[in-house]
Amino acid sequence: MTTLTTPATLVGQSPADATTASSTERAVKRSRVLDILATAGRDSVLLTSQSAVSWYLDGSRVGISLAGDPIAAVLVTADGDHVVTFNNEAQRLAAEEIPAGLTIHQVPWHGSLTNVAGWFGPGVSPTAEAELAVELRLARRSLLPGELGRYERLCQDAAGILTDVLSVATPQTTERAIAADMAGRIVAAAADPLVLLVNGASRVDFRHPLPTDATLGRRAMAVICARRDGMIANVTRWVRFDAGSPAELDAEARIAAVEADILDATVPGATVAEVLEEIRTAYDRHGFGPNQWRLHHQGGPAGYAGRDPRATDAVTDTVVLNQPFTWNPSGPGVKIEDTVLLSADGIRPLTADPRWPSTLVNGILRPTTLQL
């Protein structure tokens, strides 16, 4: 087993003041994790999930396959932090990803990241991340200033990509062409295209529409979930090529009213389960019936996971300031999905582009359907 120490300055690193801010925020995160360990009566924890590792390492890219597990783990102990990775990944991580000053332990490419005794040695018996999953999720729910700045830029980029792509679409454009254009722009923005969904008029009833060769026709929906700096922006937009039917316009107004009620319920101290209960009643109140919420997940807290976690009755996490959310109310032929932040001044949309048409709903600018 060999070790590396990350350089004082990484390739492409921000200026010294940004590095200092990052170090300060990492110290805050470390303190949060140590508090969790103290409360649990444990001496260490091994972080192994994409969400936890990228959060703890300031958004370091610790994945190769978008569908695979991270190629690094982090051992957090009272004496320090230790990163472990495979021998074919260590040099790149040290040069380009891992924050300065951390020691990287290497295991063979065919070895195990979780065999801590093998690469670290005896003396620690770390808690598995799964045992502290809820506590760690709560530790990352409120974004620090540096995280928020990175996240807001990603969210704006994702919204802007949808504007760029859909503004030049036509009824003859295929769903796959829309997805391909979105994917290229997301990669060019240094992000990962985790989810790309598109439906044209012929497939408008599908709420998770993987793109096909079908043309858009008279209306379409496009969805982006993009990851950068470990965080994921989620956004949905609609475009149409006619004036829209009365039924469509009515449904769009009613689903906007549902979302407004959800955002009103997203306040400090509320639980995620309580917001979900408001979602159920909002659907019924605005003419979608009491069971509409059963037909698609309703979103939830966002940030270092697409939903961190999805809202269910079992999620008793409380809502806090500086926490991002992506709620996604939907009904037949309609859906709203934006990443927002609960700030001290209330709800602030993050996936926003001033070029996209919008309207005020309960005092918050909300996107409408782009009519071409």
mmCIF file of C-alpha atoms in Angstrom:
data_model
loop_
_atom_site.group_PDB
_atom_site.id
_atom_site.type_symbol
_atom_site.label_atom_id
_atom_site.label_comp_id
_atom_site.label_asym_id
_atom_site.label_seq_id
_atom_site.Cartn_x
_atom_site.Cartn_y
_atom_site.Cartn_z
ATOM 1 C CA MET A 1 0.000 0.000 0.000
ATOM 2 C CA THR A 2 1.310 3.444 -0.957
ATOM 3 C CA THR A 3 0.182 6.968 -0.142
ATOM 4 C CA LEU A 4 0.171 10.307 -1.882
ATOM 5 C CA THR A 5 -0.264 13.789 -0.489
ATOM 6 C CA THR A 6 -2.264 16.200 -2.588
ATOM 7 C CA PRO A 7 -0.364 19.275 -3.797
ATOM 8 C CA ALA A 8 -0.611 22.668 -2.167
ATOM 9 C CA THR A 9 -2.223 24.023 -5.336
ATOM 10 C CA LEU A 10 -4.301 21.862 -7.621
ATOM 11 C CA VAL A 11 -4.512 22.189 -11.390
ATOM 12 C CA GLY A 12 -7.116 24.829 -12.226
ATOM 13 C CA GLN A 13 -7.583 25.822 -8.594
ATOM 14 C CA SER A 14 -9.257 29.117 -7.739
ATOM 15 C CA PRO A 15 -7.251 32.041 -6.275
ATOM 16 C CA ALA A 16 -5.954 31.942 -2.724
ATOM 17 C CA ASP A 17 -8.999 33.608 -1.186
ATOM 18 C CA ALA A 18 -11.301 31.007 -2.705
ATOM 19 C CA THR A 19 -8.994 28.235 -1.487
ATOM 20 C CA THR A 20 -9.109 29.681 2.030
ATOM 21 C CA ALA A 21 -12.913 29.828 1.896
ATOM 22 C CA SER A 22 -13.015 26.222 0.730
ATOM 23 C CA SER A 23 -10.725 25.146 3.578
ATOM 24 C CA THR A 24 -12.957 26.974 6.048
ATOM 25 C CA GLU A 25 -16.059 25.225 4.734
ATOM 26 C CA ARG A 26 -14.343 21.845 4.837
ATOM 27 C CA ALA A 27 -13.530 22.520 8.477
ATOM 28 C CA VAL A 28 -17.217 23.206 9.118
ATOM 29 C CA LYS A 29 -18.190 19.941 7.446
ATOM 30 C CA ARG A 30 -15.564 18.030 9.406
ATOM 31 C CA SER A 31 -16.862 19.528 12.650
ATOM 32 C CA ARG A 32 -20.406 18.446 11.745
ATOM 33 C CA VAL A 33 -19.285 14.879 11.110
ATOM 34 C CA LEU A 34 -17.253 14.729 14.316
ATOM 35 C CA ASP A 35 -20.319 15.904 16.235
ATOM 36 C CA ILE A 36 -22.314 13.088 14.642
ATOM 37 C CA LEU A 37 -19.663 10.575 15.697
ATOM 38 C CA ALA A 38 -19.565 11.919 19.242
ATOM 39 C CA THR A 39 -23.339 11.653 19.562
ATOM 40 C CA ALA A 40 -23.258 8.095 18.192
ATOM 41 C CA GLY A 41 -20.372 7.107 20.450
ATOM 42 C CA ARG A 42 -18.179 6.104 17.504
ATOM 43 C CA ASP A 43 -14.584 7.018 16.686
ATOM 44 C CA SER A 44 -14.749 7.107 12.888
ATOM 45 C CA VAL A 45 -16.918 6.710 9.802
ATOM 46 C CA LEU A 46 -16.172 5.606 6.251
ATOM 47 C CA LEU A 47 -17.968 7.767 3.687
ATOM 48 C CA THR A 48 -18.658 5.738 0.553
ATOM 49 C CA SER A 49 -21.648 7.222 -1.317
ATOM 50 C CA GLN A 50 -21.439 9.732 -4.142
ATOM 51 C CA SER A 51 -23.467 12.236 -2.122
ATOM 52 C CA ALA A 52 -21.420 12.018 1.075
ATOM 53 C CA VAL A 53 -17.958 11.818 -0.512
ATOM 54 C CA SER A 54 -18.486 14.669 -2.974
ATOM 55 C CA TRP A 55 -20.045 16.804 -0.232
ATOM 56 C CA TYR A 56 -17.141 16.214 2.138
ATOM 57 C CA LEU A 57 -14.518 16.812 -0.575
ATOM 58 C CA ASP A 58 -15.999 20.062 -1.934
ATOM 59 C CA GLY A 59 -17.534 18.509 -5.017
ATOM 60 C CA SER A 60 -14.537 16.470 -6.136
ATOM 61 C CA ARG A 61 -15.355 14.215 -9.085
ATOM 62 C CA VAL A 62 -15.100 10.760 -7.578
ATOM 63 C CA GLY A 63 -16.986 8.831 -10.234
ATOM 64 C CA ILE A 64 -15.970 7.379 -13.572
ATOM 65 C CA SER A 65 -19.150 5.656 -14.716
ATOM 66 C CA LEU A 66 -22.226 7.804 -14.118
ATOM 67 C CA ALA A 67 -24.021 4.603 -13.141
ATOM 68 C CA GLY A 68 -21.223 3.260 -10.940
ATOM 69 C CA ASP A 69 -20.088 3.622 -7.363
ATOM 70 C CA PRO A 70 -17.484 6.253 -6.396
ATOM 71 C CA ILE A 71 -13.864 5.283 -6.993
ATOM 72 C CA ALA A 72 -12.851 6.854 -3.674
ATOM 73 C CA ALA A 73 -13.932 6.762 -0.048
ATOM 74 C CA VAL A 74 -13.143 8.987 2.921
ATOM 75 C CA LEU A 75 -12.256 7.816 6.419
ATOM 76 C CA VAL A 76 -13.091 10.526 8.958
ATOM 77 C CA THR A 77 -11.408 10.093 12.352
ATOM 78 C CA ALA A 78 -10.724 12.370 15.291
ATOM 79 C CA ASP A 79 -7.098 12.511 14.141
ATOM 80 C CA GLY A 80 -7.738 13.452 10.521
ATOM 81 C CA ASP A 81 -9.267 12.625 7.165
ATOM 82 C CA HIS A 82 -7.982 9.936 4.819
ATOM 83 C CA VAL A 83 -8.953 9.371 1.198
ATOM 84 C CA VAL A 84 -8.626 5.905 -0.322
ATOM 85 C CA THR A 85 -8.811 5.127 -4.022
ATOM 86 C CA PHE A 86 -7.616 2.592 -6.572
ATOM 87 C CA ASN A 87 -4.039 2.726 -7.840
ATOM 88 C CA ASN A 88 -5.162 3.611 -11.379
ATOM 89 C CA GLU A 89 -7.082 6.646 -10.070
ATOM 90 C CA ALA A 90 -4.808 8.083 -7.388
ATOM 91 C CA GLN A 91 -2.493 10.220 -9.521
ATOM 92 C CA ARG A 92 -5.334 11.995 -11.309
ATOM 93 C CA LEU A 93 -7.312 12.546 -8.135
ATOM 94 C CA ALA A 94 -4.280 14.000 -6.386
ATOM 95 C CA ALA A 95 -3.513 16.328 -9.296
ATOM 96 C CA GLU A 96 -7.003 17.464 -10.222
ATOM 97 C CA GLU A 97 -9.713 16.663 -7.699
ATOM 98 C CA ILE A 98 -8.870 16.116 -4.047
ATOM 99 C CA PRO A 99 -8.537 19.261 -1.886
ATOM 100 C CA ALA A 100 -4.974 20.211 -0.998
ATOM 101 C CA GLY A 101 -3.209 18.672 1.973
ATOM 102 C CA LEU A 102 -5.107 15.392 2.197
ATOM 103 C CA THR A 103 -3.347 12.047 2.234
ATOM 104 C CA ILE A 104 -4.476 9.562 -0.399
ATOM 105 C CA HIS A 105 -4.135 5.849 0.291
ATOM 106 C CA GLN A 106 -3.996 3.500 -2.685
ATOM 107 C CA VAL A 107 -5.309 -0.027 -3.062
ATOM 108 C CA PRO A 108 -4.916 -2.240 -6.151
ATOM 109 C CA TRP A 109 -7.468 -1.641 -8.890
ATOM 110 C CA HIS A 110 -8.954 -5.021 -7.964
ATOM 111 C CA GLY A 111 -8.850 -4.299 -4.224
ATOM 112 C CA SER A 112 -11.431 -3.078 -1.718
ATOM 113 C CA LEU A 113 -12.001 0.494 -0.573
ATOM 114 C CA THR A 114 -13.945 -0.689 2.460
ATOM 115 C CA ASN A 115 -11.247 -3.008 3.873
ATOM 116 C CA VAL A 116 -9.949 -0.246 6.113
ATOM 117 C CA ALA A 117 -7.598 -2.500 8.073
ATOM 118 C CA GLY A 118 -5.940 -3.455 4.794
ATOM 119 C CA TRP A 119 -5.067 0.058 3.618
ATOM 120 C CA PHE A 120 -5.092 2.077 6.850
ATOM 121 C CA GLY A 121 -4.014 -0.466 9.398
ATOM 122 C CA PRO A 122 -5.412 -1.619 12.750
ATOM 123 C CA GLY A 123 -6.672 0.740 15.388
ATOM 124 C CA VAL A 124 -9.915 1.984 13.873
ATOM 125 C CA SER A 125 -13.231 0.273 13.371
ATOM 126 C CA PRO A 126 -15.191 2.789 11.313
ATOM 127 C CA THR A 127 -18.939 3.006 11.268
ATOM 128 C CA ALA A 128 -20.430 2.252 7.874
ATOM 129 C CA GLU A 129 -21.978 5.316 6.275
ATOM 130 C CA ALA A 130 -25.348 3.586 6.075
ATOM 131 C CA GLU A 131 -25.562 3.489 9.866
ATOM 132 C CA LEU A 132 -25.412 7.291 10.006
ATOM 133 C CA ALA A 133 -27.171 8.018 6.708
ATOM 134 C CA VAL A 134 -29.894 10.234 8.168
ATOM 135 C CA GLU A 135 -27.488 12.232 10.332
ATOM 136 C CA LEU A 136 -25.116 12.795 7.415
ATOM 137 C CA ARG A 137 -27.990 13.864 5.179
ATOM 138 C CA LEU A 138 -29.048 16.414 7.764
ATOM 139 C CA ALA A 139 -25.468 17.649 8.018
ATOM 140 C CA ARG A 140 -25.388 18.603 4.332
ATOM 141 C CA ARG A 141 -28.934 19.962 3.948
ATOM 142 C CA SER A 142 -28.051 23.628 4.650
ATOM 143 C CA LEU A 143 -25.615 24.894 2.014
ATOM 144 C CA LEU A 144 -22.580 26.923 3.014
ATOM 145 C CA PRO A 145 -21.837 30.131 1.042
ATOM 146 C CA GLY A 146 -19.261 28.567 -1.283
ATOM 147 C CA GLU A 147 -21.513 25.600 -2.001
ATOM 148 C CA LEU A 148 -24.458 27.856 -2.676
ATOM 149 C CA GLY A 149 -22.466 29.953 -5.143
ATOM 150 C CA ARG A 150 -21.398 26.857 -7.084
ATOM 151 C CA TYR A 151 -24.900 25.415 -7.002
ATOM 152 C CA GLU A 152 -26.595 28.580 -8.157
ATOM 153 C CA ARG A 153 -24.256 28.842 -11.153
ATOM 154 C CA LEU A 154 -25.015 25.234 -12.094
ATOM 155 C CA CYS A 155 -28.757 25.792 -11.777
ATOM 156 C CA GLN A 156 -28.588 28.895 -13.948
ATOM 157 C CA ASP A 157 -26.542 27.014 -16.540
ATOM 158 C CA ALA A 158 -29.069 24.169 -16.636
ATOM 159 C CA ALA A 159 -31.976 26.575 -17.086
ATOM 160 C CA GLY A 160 -30.075 28.459 -19.776
ATOM 161 C CA ILE A 161 -29.362 25.254 -21.684
ATOM 162 C CA LEU A 162 -33.067 24.476 -21.835
ATOM 163 C CA THR A 163 -33.725 27.985 -23.128
ATOM 164 C CA ASP A 164 -31.049 27.627 -25.806
ATOM 165 C CA VAL A 165 -32.268 24.214 -26.949
ATOM 166 C CA LEU A 166 -36.026 24.717 -26.882
ATOM 167 C CA SER A 167 -35.943 28.204 -28.392
ATOM 168 C CA VAL A 168 -34.816 26.749 -31.726
ATOM 169 C CA ALA A 169 -36.971 23.616 -31.653
ATOM 170 C CA THR A 170 -39.672 23.008 -34.243
ATOM 171 C CA PRO A 171 -42.592 20.568 -34.453
ATOM 172 C CA GLN A 172 -40.381 18.434 -36.717
ATOM 173 C CA THR A 173 -37.487 18.233 -34.236
ATOM 174 C CA THR A 174 -37.153 14.760 -32.747
ATOM 175 C CA GLU A 175 -37.023 13.989 -29.062
ATOM 176 C CA ARG A 176 -33.579 12.441 -29.463
ATOM 177 C CA ALA A 177 -32.301 15.574 -31.194
ATOM 178 C CA ILE A 178 -33.421 17.657 -28.215
ATOM 179 C CA ALA A 179 -31.737 15.229 -25.799
ATOM 180 C CA ALA A 180 -28.519 15.166 -27.829
ATOM 181 C CA ASP A 181 -28.364 18.961 -27.926
ATOM 182 C CA MET A 182 -28.958 19.180 -24.177
ATOM 183 C CA ALA A 183 -26.309 16.540 -23.470
ATOM 184 C CA GLY A 184 -23.644 18.293 -25.523
ATOM 185 C CA ARG A 185 -24.299 21.629 -23.866
ATOM 186 C CA ILE A 186 -24.286 20.097 -20.379
ATOM 187 C CA VAL A 187 -20.905 18.443 -20.971
ATOM 188 C CA ALA A 188 -19.569 21.695 -22.449
ATOM 189 C CA ALA A 189 -20.635 23.374 -19.189
ATOM 190 C CA ALA A 190 -18.388 20.911 -17.280
ATOM 191 C CA ALA A 191 -21.380 19.042 -15.887
ATOM 192 C CA ASP A 192 -22.658 15.464 -16.076
ATOM 193 C CA PRO A 193 -26.009 14.778 -17.794
ATOM 194 C CA LEU A 194 -27.543 12.423 -15.245
ATOM 195 C CA VAL A 195 -31.118 12.543 -16.538
ATOM 196 C CA LEU A 196 -32.394 13.751 -19.921
ATOM 197 C CA LEU A 197 -36.102 13.336 -20.611
ATOM 198 C CA VAL A 198 -38.098 14.549 -23.603
ATOM 199 C CA ASN A 199 -41.635 13.953 -24.790
ATOM 200 C CA GLY A 200 -43.477 15.349 -27.759
ATOM 201 C CA ALA A 201 -47.224 15.654 -28.111
ATOM 202 C CA SER A 202 -47.646 11.963 -28.929
ATOM 203 C CA ARG A 203 -46.096 10.902 -25.605
ATOM 204 C CA VAL A 204 -47.270 13.698 -23.330
ATOM 205 C CA ASP A 205 -48.946 11.283 -20.895
ATOM 206 C CA PHE A 206 -45.610 9.770 -19.809
ATOM 207 C CA ARG A 207 -44.122 11.469 -16.748
ATOM 208 C CA HIS A 208 -40.648 9.934 -17.147
ATOM 209 C CA PRO A 209 -40.334 10.007 -20.944
ATOM 210 C CA LEU A 210 -36.998 8.665 -22.139
ATOM 211 C CA PRO A 211 -36.449 10.272 -25.580
ATOM 212 C CA THR A 212 -37.369 8.436 -28.775
ATOM 213 C CA ASP A 213 -37.251 9.187 -32.493
ATOM 214 C CA ALA A 214 -40.745 10.718 -32.320
ATOM 215 C CA THR A 215 -41.087 14.331 -33.446
ATOM 216 C CA LEU A 216 -42.233 16.976 -30.990
ATOM 217 C CA GLY A 217 -45.443 17.881 -32.748
ATOM 218 C CA ARG A 218 -47.507 20.689 -31.252
ATOM 219 C CA ARG A 219 -46.064 20.652 -27.698
ATOM 220 C CA ALA A 220 -43.201 19.103 -25.757
ATOM 221 C CA MET A 221 -41.557 18.772 -22.361
ATOM 222 C CA ALA A 222 -37.804 18.558 -21.670
ATOM 223 C CA VAL A 223 -36.098 17.670 -18.381
ATOM 224 C CA ILE A 224 -32.495 18.105 -17.238
ATOM 225 C CA CYS A 225 -30.820 16.724 -14.120
ATOM 226 C CA ALA A 226 -27.189 17.878 -14.315
ATOM 227 C CA ARG A 227 -24.378 17.354 -11.809
ATOM 228 C CA ARG A 228 -21.379 19.593 -11.222
ATOM 229 C CA ASP A 229 -19.262 20.070 -8.096
ATOM 230 C CA GLY A 230 -21.130 17.091 -6.656
ATOM 231 C CA MET A 231 -24.491 18.889 -6.706
ATOM 232 C CA ILE A 232 -27.453 18.199 -8.983
ATOM 233 C CA ALA A 233 -29.706 20.777 -10.635
ATOM 234 C CA ASN A 234 -33.178 19.612 -11.670
ATOM 235 C CA VAL A 235 -35.370 21.554 -14.098
ATOM 236 C CA THR A 236 -38.298 20.958 -16.465
ATOM 237 C CA ARG A 237 -39.551 23.215 -19.267
ATOM 238 C CA TRP A 238 -42.443 23.109 -21.746
ATOM 239 C CA VAL A 239 -42.689 24.471 -25.273
ATOM 240 C CA ARG A 240 -45.644 24.617 -27.657
ATOM 241 C CA PHE A 241 -46.105 25.611 -31.257
ATOM 242 C CA ASP A 242 -49.731 26.745 -31.119
ATOM 243 C CA ALA A 243 -51.925 28.713 -28.749
ATOM 244 C CA GLY A 244 -52.726 25.692 -26.567
ATOM 245 C CA SER A 245 -56.136 24.233 -25.906
ATOM 246 C CA PRO A 246 -58.423 25.643 -23.186
ATOM 247 C CA ALA A 247 -58.011 22.413 -21.220
ATOM 248 C CA GLU A 248 -54.204 22.648 -21.384
ATOM 249 C CA LEU A 249 -54.171 26.291 -20.310
ATOM 250 C CA ASP A 250 -56.498 25.505 -17.416
ATOM 251 C CA ALA A 251 -54.367 22.566 -16.279
ATOM 252 C CA GLU A 252 -51.205 24.688 -16.441
ATOM 253 C CA ALA A 253 -52.796 27.352 -14.225
ATOM 254 C CA ARG A 254 -54.021 24.763 -11.730
ATOM 255 C CA ILE A 255 -50.688 22.943 -11.456
ATOM 256 C CA ALA A 256 -49.018 26.340 -10.883
ATOM 257 C CA ALA A 257 -51.451 26.888 -8.016
ATOM 258 C CA VAL A 258 -50.515 23.493 -6.582
ATOM 259 C CA GLU A 259 -46.835 24.415 -6.696
ATOM 260 C CA ALA A 260 -47.541 27.772 -5.040
ATOM 261 C CA ASP A 261 -49.179 25.966 -2.125
ATOM 262 C CA ILE A 262 -46.186 23.621 -1.864
ATOM 263 C CA LEU A 263 -43.733 26.511 -1.782
ATOM 264 C CA ASP A 264 -45.855 28.247 0.869
ATOM 265 C CA ALA A 265 -45.580 25.101 2.992
ATOM 266 C CA THR A 266 -41.791 24.891 2.614
ATOM 267 C CA VAL A 267 -40.856 26.865 5.719
ATOM 268 C CA PRO A 268 -38.236 26.434 8.452
ATOM 269 C CA GLY A 269 -39.272 23.885 11.046
ATOM 270 C CA ALA A 270 -41.768 22.037 8.877
ATOM 271 C CA THR A 271 -41.022 18.385 8.224
ATOM 272 C CA VAL A 272 -40.753 16.937 4.744
ATOM 273 C CA ALA A 273 -43.681 14.661 5.605
ATOM 274 C CA GLU A 274 -45.782 17.708 6.529
ATOM 275 C CA VAL A 275 -45.022 19.323 3.172
ATOM 276 C CA LEU A 276 -46.071 16.086 1.467
ATOM 277 C CA GLU A 277 -49.394 16.234 3.304
ATOM 278 C CA GLU A 278 -49.893 19.759 1.947
ATOM 279 C CA ILE A 279 -49.113 18.439 -1.541
ATOM 280 C CA ARG A 280 -51.895 15.875 -1.227
ATOM 281 C CA THR A 281 -54.470 18.446 -0.201
ATOM 282 C CA ALA A 282 -53.287 20.964 -2.822
ATOM 283 C CA TYR A 283 -53.981 18.544 -5.664
ATOM 284 C CA ASP A 284 -57.529 18.032 -4.457
ATOM 285 C CA ARG A 285 -58.038 21.737 -3.782
ATOM 286 C CA HIS A 286 -57.073 22.655 -7.330
ATOM 287 C CA GLY A 287 -59.129 20.084 -9.166
ATOM 288 C CA PHE A 288 -56.713 17.190 -9.714
ATOM 289 C CA GLY A 289 -58.355 14.872 -7.191
ATOM 290 C CA PRO A 290 -57.011 13.387 -3.952
ATOM 291 C CA ASN A 291 -54.960 10.602 -5.530
ATOM 292 C CA GLN A 292 -52.888 12.512 -8.104
ATOM 293 C CA TRP A 293 -49.858 12.474 -5.803
ATOM 294 C CA ARG A 294 -49.782 8.671 -6.040
ATOM 295 C CA LEU A 295 -49.026 8.739 -9.792
ATOM 296 C CA HIS A 296 -45.521 10.243 -9.603
ATOM 297 C CA HIS A 297 -43.017 11.131 -6.887
ATOM 298 C CA GLN A 298 -43.364 14.688 -5.646
ATOM 299 C CA GLY A 299 -39.719 15.661 -5.266
ATOM 300 C CA GLY A 300 -38.143 16.842 -2.047
ATOM 301 C CA PRO A 301 -34.886 18.329 -0.731
ATOM 302 C CA ALA A 302 -32.142 18.647 -3.338
ATOM 303 C CA GLY A 303 -28.399 19.316 -3.475
ATOM 304 C CA TYR A 304 -25.917 16.438 -3.396
ATOM 305 C CA ALA A 305 -28.544 13.986 -4.637
ATOM 306 C CA GLY A 306 -31.327 14.373 -7.153
ATOM 307 C CA ARG A 307 -33.676 14.276 -4.169
ATOM 308 C CA ASP A 308 -32.052 14.133 -0.758
ATOM 309 C CA PRO A 309 -34.364 12.291 -0.119
ATOM 310 C CA ARG A 310 -37.632 11.952 -2.021
ATOM 311 C CA ALA A 311 -40.528 13.083 0.118
ATOM 312 C CA THR A 312 -42.484 10.274 1.773
ATOM 313 C CA ASP A 313 -44.465 10.031 4.983
ATOM 314 C CA ALA A 314 -41.451 8.356 6.580
ATOM 315 C CA VAL A 315 -39.147 11.359 6.062
ATOM 316 C CA THR A 316 -39.259 13.394 9.250
ATOM 317 C CA ASP A 317 -36.311 15.661 8.327
ATOM 318 C CA THR A 318 -37.052 19.258 9.199
ATOM 319 C CA VAL A 319 -36.774 22.089 6.692
ATOM 320 C CA VAL A 320 -33.974 24.604 7.365
ATOM 321 C CA LEU A 321 -32.731 27.866 5.893
ATOM 322 C CA ASN A 322 -30.325 27.718 2.945
ATOM 323 C CA GLN A 323 -31.697 24.318 1.987
ATOM 324 C CA PRO A 324 -32.453 23.617 -1.687
ATOM 325 C CA PHE A 325 -35.568 21.815 -2.853
ATOM 326 C CA THR A 326 -36.926 20.428 -6.086
ATOM 327 C CA TRP A 327 -40.634 19.813 -5.817
ATOM 328 C CA ASN A 328 -42.269 18.451 -8.967
ATOM 329 C CA PRO A 329 -46.043 18.503 -8.933
ATOM 330 C CA SER A 330 -47.552 16.902 -12.020
ATOM 331 C CA GLY A 331 -50.884 16.007 -13.537
ATOM 332 C CA PRO A 332 -52.142 14.697 -16.875
ATOM 333 C CA GLY A 333 -50.130 16.575 -19.491
ATOM 334 C CA VAL A 334 -48.604 19.067 -17.024
ATOM 335 C CA LYS A 335 -45.597 19.170 -14.736
ATOM 336 C CA ILE A 336 -43.533 21.799 -12.922
ATOM 337 C CA GLU A 337 -39.964 21.197 -11.745
ATOM 338 C CA ASP A 338 -37.500 23.825 -10.567
ATOM 339 C CA THR A 339 -34.712 23.844 -8.041
ATOM 340 C CA VAL A 340 -35.291 26.527 -5.421
ATOM 341 C CA LEU A 341 -33.610 27.713 -2.230
ATOM 342 C CA LEU A 342 -35.293 28.447 1.071
ATOM 343 C CA SER A 343 -33.498 31.662 2.015
ATOM 344 C CA ALA A 344 -34.042 34.085 4.874
ATOM 345 C CA ASP A 345 -36.190 36.108 2.447
ATOM 346 C CA GLY A 346 -38.302 33.115 1.433
ATOM 347 C CA ILE A 347 -38.260 30.913 -1.640
ATOM 348 C CA ARG A 348 -35.718 31.891 -4.295
ATOM 349 C CA PRO A 349 -35.739 30.020 -7.624
ATOM 350 C CA LEU A 350 -32.250 28.845 -8.622
ATOM 351 C CA THR A 351 -32.976 27.262 -12.022
ATOM 352 C CA ALA A 352 -33.879 30.622 -13.525
ATOM 353 C CA ASP A 353 -33.141 32.236 -16.886
ATOM 354 C CA PRO A 354 -34.428 35.786 -17.522
ATOM 355 C CA ARG A 355 -34.844 34.916 -21.215
ATOM 356 C CA TRP A 356 -37.553 32.364 -20.444
ATOM 357 C CA PRO A 357 -41.160 33.607 -20.198
ATOM 358 C CA SER A 358 -42.413 33.843 -16.635
ATOM 359 C CA THR A 359 -45.258 35.156 -14.522
ATOM 360 C CA LEU A 360 -45.690 36.102 -10.880
ATOM 361 C CA VAL A 361 -47.403 33.449 -8.785
ATOM 362 C CA ASN A 362 -47.815 34.425 -5.125
ATOM 363 C CA GLY A 363 -45.045 36.972 -5.590
ATOM 364 C CA ILE A 364 -42.492 34.513 -7.053
ATOM 365 C CA LEU A 365 -41.497 34.555 -10.717
ATOM 366 C CA ARG A 366 -42.388 31.180 -12.140
ATOM 367 C CA PRO A 367 -41.663 29.865 -15.657
ATOM 368 C CA THR A 368 -44.528 29.461 -18.082
ATOM 369 C CA THR A 369 -44.743 27.509 -21.336
ATOM 370 C CA LEU A 370 -42.598 28.896 -24.154
ATOM 371 C CA GLN A 371 -44.875 29.549 -27.108
ATOM 372 C CA LEU A 372 -43.156 29.584 -30.496
#
